[in-house]
XYZ file of C-alpha atoms in Angstrom:
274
model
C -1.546 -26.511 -27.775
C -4.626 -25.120 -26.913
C -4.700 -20.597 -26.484
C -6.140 -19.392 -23.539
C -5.500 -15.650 -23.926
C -4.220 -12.897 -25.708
C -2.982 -9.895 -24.337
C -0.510 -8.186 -22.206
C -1.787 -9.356 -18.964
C -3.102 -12.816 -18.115
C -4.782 -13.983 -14.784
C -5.257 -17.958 -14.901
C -8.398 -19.739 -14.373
C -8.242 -22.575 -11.338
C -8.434 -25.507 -14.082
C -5.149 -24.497 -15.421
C -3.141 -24.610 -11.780
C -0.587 -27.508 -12.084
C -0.036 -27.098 -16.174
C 2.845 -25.321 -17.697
C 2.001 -22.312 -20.231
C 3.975 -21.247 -23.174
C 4.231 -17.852 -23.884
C 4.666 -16.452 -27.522
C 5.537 -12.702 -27.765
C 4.913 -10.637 -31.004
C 5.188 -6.906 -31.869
C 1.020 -5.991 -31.576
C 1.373 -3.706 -34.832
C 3.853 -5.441 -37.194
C 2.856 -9.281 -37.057
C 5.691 -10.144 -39.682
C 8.125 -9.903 -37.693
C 9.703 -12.566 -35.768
C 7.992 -14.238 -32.979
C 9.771 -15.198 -29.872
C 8.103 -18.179 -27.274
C 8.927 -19.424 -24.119
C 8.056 -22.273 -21.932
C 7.956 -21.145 -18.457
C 9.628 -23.493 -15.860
C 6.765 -23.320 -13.097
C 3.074 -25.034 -13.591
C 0.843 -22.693 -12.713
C -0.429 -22.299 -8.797
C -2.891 -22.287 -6.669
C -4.563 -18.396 -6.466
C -4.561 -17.520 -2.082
C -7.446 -18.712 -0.349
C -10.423 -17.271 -0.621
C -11.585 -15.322 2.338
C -8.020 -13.946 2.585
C -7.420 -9.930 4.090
C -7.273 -9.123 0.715
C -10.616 -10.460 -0.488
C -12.461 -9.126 2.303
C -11.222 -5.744 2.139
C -11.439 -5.381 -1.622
C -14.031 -8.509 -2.276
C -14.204 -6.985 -6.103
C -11.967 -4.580 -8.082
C -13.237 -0.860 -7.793
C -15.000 1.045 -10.487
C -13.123 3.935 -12.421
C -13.623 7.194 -10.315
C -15.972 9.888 -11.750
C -14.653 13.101 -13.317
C -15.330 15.223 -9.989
C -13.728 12.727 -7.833
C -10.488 11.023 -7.423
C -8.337 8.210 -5.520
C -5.329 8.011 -4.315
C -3.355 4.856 -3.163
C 0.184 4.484 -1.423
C 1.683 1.135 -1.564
C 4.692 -0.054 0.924
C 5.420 -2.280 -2.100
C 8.489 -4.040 0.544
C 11.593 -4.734 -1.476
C 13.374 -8.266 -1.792
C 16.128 -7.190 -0.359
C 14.301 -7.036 3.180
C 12.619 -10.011 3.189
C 15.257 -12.215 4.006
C 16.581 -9.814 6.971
C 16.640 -11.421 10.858
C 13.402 -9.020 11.123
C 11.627 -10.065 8.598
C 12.426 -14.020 9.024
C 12.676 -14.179 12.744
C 9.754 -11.175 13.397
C 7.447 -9.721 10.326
C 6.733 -12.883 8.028
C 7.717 -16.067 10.892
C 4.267 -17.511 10.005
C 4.914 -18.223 6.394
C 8.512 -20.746 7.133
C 6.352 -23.448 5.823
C 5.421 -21.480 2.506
C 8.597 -19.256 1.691
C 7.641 -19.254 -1.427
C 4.943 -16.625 -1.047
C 7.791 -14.294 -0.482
C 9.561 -14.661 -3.644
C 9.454 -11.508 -6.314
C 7.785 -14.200 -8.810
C 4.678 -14.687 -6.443
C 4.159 -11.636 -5.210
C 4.412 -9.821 -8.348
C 1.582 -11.028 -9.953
C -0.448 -10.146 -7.431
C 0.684 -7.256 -6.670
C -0.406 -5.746 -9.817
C -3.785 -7.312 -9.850
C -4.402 -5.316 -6.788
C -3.383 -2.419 -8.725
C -5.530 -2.941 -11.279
C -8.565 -3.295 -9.211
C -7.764 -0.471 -7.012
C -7.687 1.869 -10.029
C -6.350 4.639 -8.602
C -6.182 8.230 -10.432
C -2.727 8.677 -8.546
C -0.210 5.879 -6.949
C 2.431 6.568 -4.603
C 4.806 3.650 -3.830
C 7.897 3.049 -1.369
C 10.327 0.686 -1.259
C 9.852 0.126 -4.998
C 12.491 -1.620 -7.002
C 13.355 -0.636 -10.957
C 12.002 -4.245 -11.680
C 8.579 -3.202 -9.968
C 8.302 0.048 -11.392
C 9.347 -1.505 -14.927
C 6.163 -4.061 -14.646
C 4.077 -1.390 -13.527
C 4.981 0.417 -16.583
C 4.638 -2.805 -18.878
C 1.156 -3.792 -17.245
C -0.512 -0.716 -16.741
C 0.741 1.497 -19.810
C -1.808 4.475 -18.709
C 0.344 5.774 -15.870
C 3.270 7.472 -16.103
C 5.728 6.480 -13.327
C 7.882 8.687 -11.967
C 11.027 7.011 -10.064
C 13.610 8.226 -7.616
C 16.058 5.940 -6.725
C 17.560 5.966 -2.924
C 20.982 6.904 -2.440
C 23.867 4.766 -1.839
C 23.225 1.640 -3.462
C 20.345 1.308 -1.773
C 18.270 -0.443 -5.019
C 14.963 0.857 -4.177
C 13.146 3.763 -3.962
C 9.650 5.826 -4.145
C 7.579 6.230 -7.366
C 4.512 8.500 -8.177
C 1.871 7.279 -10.657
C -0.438 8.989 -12.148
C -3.399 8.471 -15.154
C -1.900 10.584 -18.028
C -4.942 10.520 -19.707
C -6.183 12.578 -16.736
C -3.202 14.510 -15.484
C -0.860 16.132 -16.835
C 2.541 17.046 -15.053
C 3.581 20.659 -14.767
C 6.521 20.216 -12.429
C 8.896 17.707 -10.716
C 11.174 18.146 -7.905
C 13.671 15.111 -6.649
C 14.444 15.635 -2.637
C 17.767 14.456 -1.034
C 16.749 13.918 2.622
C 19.917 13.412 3.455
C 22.991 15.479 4.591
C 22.897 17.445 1.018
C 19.291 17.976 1.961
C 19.602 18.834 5.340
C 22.922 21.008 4.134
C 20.976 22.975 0.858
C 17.791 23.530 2.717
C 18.528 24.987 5.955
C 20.024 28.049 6.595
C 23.737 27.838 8.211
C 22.429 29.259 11.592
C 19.486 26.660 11.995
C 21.822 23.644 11.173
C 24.225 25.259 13.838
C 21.073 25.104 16.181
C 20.045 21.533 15.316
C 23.081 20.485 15.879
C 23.664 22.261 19.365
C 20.923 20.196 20.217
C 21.922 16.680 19.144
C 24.779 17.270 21.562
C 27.944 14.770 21.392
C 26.499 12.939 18.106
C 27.661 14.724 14.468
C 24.233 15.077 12.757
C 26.053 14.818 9.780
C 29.003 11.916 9.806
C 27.190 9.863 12.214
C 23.646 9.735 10.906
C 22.698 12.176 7.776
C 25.587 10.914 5.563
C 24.547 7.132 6.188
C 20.925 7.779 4.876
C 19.881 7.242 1.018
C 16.334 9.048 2.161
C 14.767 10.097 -1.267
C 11.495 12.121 -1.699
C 9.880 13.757 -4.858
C 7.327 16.275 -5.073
C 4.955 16.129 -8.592
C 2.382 18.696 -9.910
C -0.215 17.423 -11.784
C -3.123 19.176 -13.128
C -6.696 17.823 -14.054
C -6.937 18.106 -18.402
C -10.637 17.941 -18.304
C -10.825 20.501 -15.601
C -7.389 23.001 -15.934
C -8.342 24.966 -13.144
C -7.479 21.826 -10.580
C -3.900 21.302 -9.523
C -2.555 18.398 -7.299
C 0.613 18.519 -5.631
C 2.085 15.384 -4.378
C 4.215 14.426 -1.955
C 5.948 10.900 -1.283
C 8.762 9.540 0.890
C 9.798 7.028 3.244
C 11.024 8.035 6.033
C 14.048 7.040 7.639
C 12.705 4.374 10.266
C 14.026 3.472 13.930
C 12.601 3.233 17.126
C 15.174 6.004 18.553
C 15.186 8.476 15.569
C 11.739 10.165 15.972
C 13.804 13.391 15.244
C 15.406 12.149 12.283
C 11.798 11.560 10.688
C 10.605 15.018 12.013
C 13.312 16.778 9.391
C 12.992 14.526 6.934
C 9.099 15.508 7.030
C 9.942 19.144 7.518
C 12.189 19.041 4.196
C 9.384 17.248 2.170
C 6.878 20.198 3.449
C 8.728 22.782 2.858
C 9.197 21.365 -0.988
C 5.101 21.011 -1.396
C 4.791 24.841 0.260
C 7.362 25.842 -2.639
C 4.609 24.681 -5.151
C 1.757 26.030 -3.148
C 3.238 29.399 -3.604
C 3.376 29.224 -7.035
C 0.346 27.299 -8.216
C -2.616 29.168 -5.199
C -5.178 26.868 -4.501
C -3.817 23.522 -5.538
C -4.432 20.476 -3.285
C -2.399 18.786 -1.780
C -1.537 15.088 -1.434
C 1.210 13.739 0.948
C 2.067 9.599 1.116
């Protein structure tokens, strides 16, 4: 067999699609231990057409940022478990039925991180990202740290914050329920009294906060070249339907009044919301 790389991430060349790779796995800094291959059970496929959204919006990847500026890049990653809804078949993605395949976790993955990598962004925020995703991301681009909160409820997904540890540094975390224990911990007894006056015959509460997983997270990261710049982050996804504008609008007020808690105590930082 004949090697064609080495190294923890591997983007084939076009005269390899339709051959099968083996892939032989060894521990980098102690060679003597045991090696462990695999053949995988897919040849290798096409890369998508050139000339493809993708390629004309990012025709190359991006060079690193400079030391006075930075990037930031949210990703609606869009779980597996929503691509095969009635939506997504019958609404979002009816133009692919004759390539299905592009929707499957073992296609889109792979590219998915390649546009990571050459979006090189100082900070990520993702929604709707799954422990597998956030796992790769971990595996493939070892300089972030990736900070997870899961949805509640079963939901298997969540939203992630990642940032370059070799430029930031994280001074505080804080993990948001935007739920009823949210809505419930944050507001005052006498403004939940009011909300709820004003939703009228529906219970805030049993019939729509206590069926919502919402998550959010709030990180504060500060610059190690330059200590005297502090980020604060913000990143959700909010609860979405056509009818609960005012569902979103507390979510959103919960998640602000988290990043003004870290404005008070660290004056001046900056301030990122995705």
């Amino acid at each position: 067999d004949d090697l064609v790389h080495s190294g923890r991430v591997f983007t084939p060349a076009d005269d390899l699609v339709g051959k099968k790779l083996r892939v032989t796995a060894y521990h980098r800094d102690c060679r003597s231990l045991p090696q462990a291959e695999s053949d995988l059970s897919r040849p290798v496929r096409p890369s998508p057409s050139k000339g493809t959204f993708r390629d004309r919006r990012l025709p190359k990847p991006l060079a690193a940022t400079a030391a006075n500026r930075i990037r930031v890049a949210s990703f609606n990653v869009l779980a597996q478990r929503y691509v095969r809804t009635p939506l997504a078949t019958k609404v979002m993605y009816r133009n692919v039925k004759a390539c299905r395949e592009v929707l499957e976790w073992e296609y889109r993955c792979p590219l998915l991180m390649r546009e990571l990598m050459d979006v090189k962004a100082d900070i990520f925020a993702f929604q709707e990202a799954e422990p597998r995703f956030v796992e790769t991301v971990r595996e493939v681009m070892p300089q972030y740290t990736v900070r997870f909160v899961e949805k509640n409820g079963n939901k298997g997904e969540g939203c992630a914050i990642a940032f370059n540890h070799d430029r930031f540094e994280m001074l505080d975390e804080t993990v948001l329920d935007l739920a009823s224990d949210g809505v419930k911990s944050q507001l005052t007894s006498e403004q939940v009294a009011e909300l709820q006056r004003k939703w009228g015959d529906v219970d805030m509460f049993s019939d729509v906060f206590d069926n919502l997983g919402t998550a959010g997270q709030v990180s504060v990261l500060r610059d190690r070249q330059d200590t005297d710049k502090v980020f604060v982050v913000g990143n959700t996804h909010l609860f979405f339907h056509r009818n609960a504008t005012h569902v979103r609008l507390l979510q959103a007020h919960l998640l602000a009044m988290a990043v003004k808690h870290e404005l008070d105590r660290f004056q001046g930082a900056n301030v990122f919301i995705c």
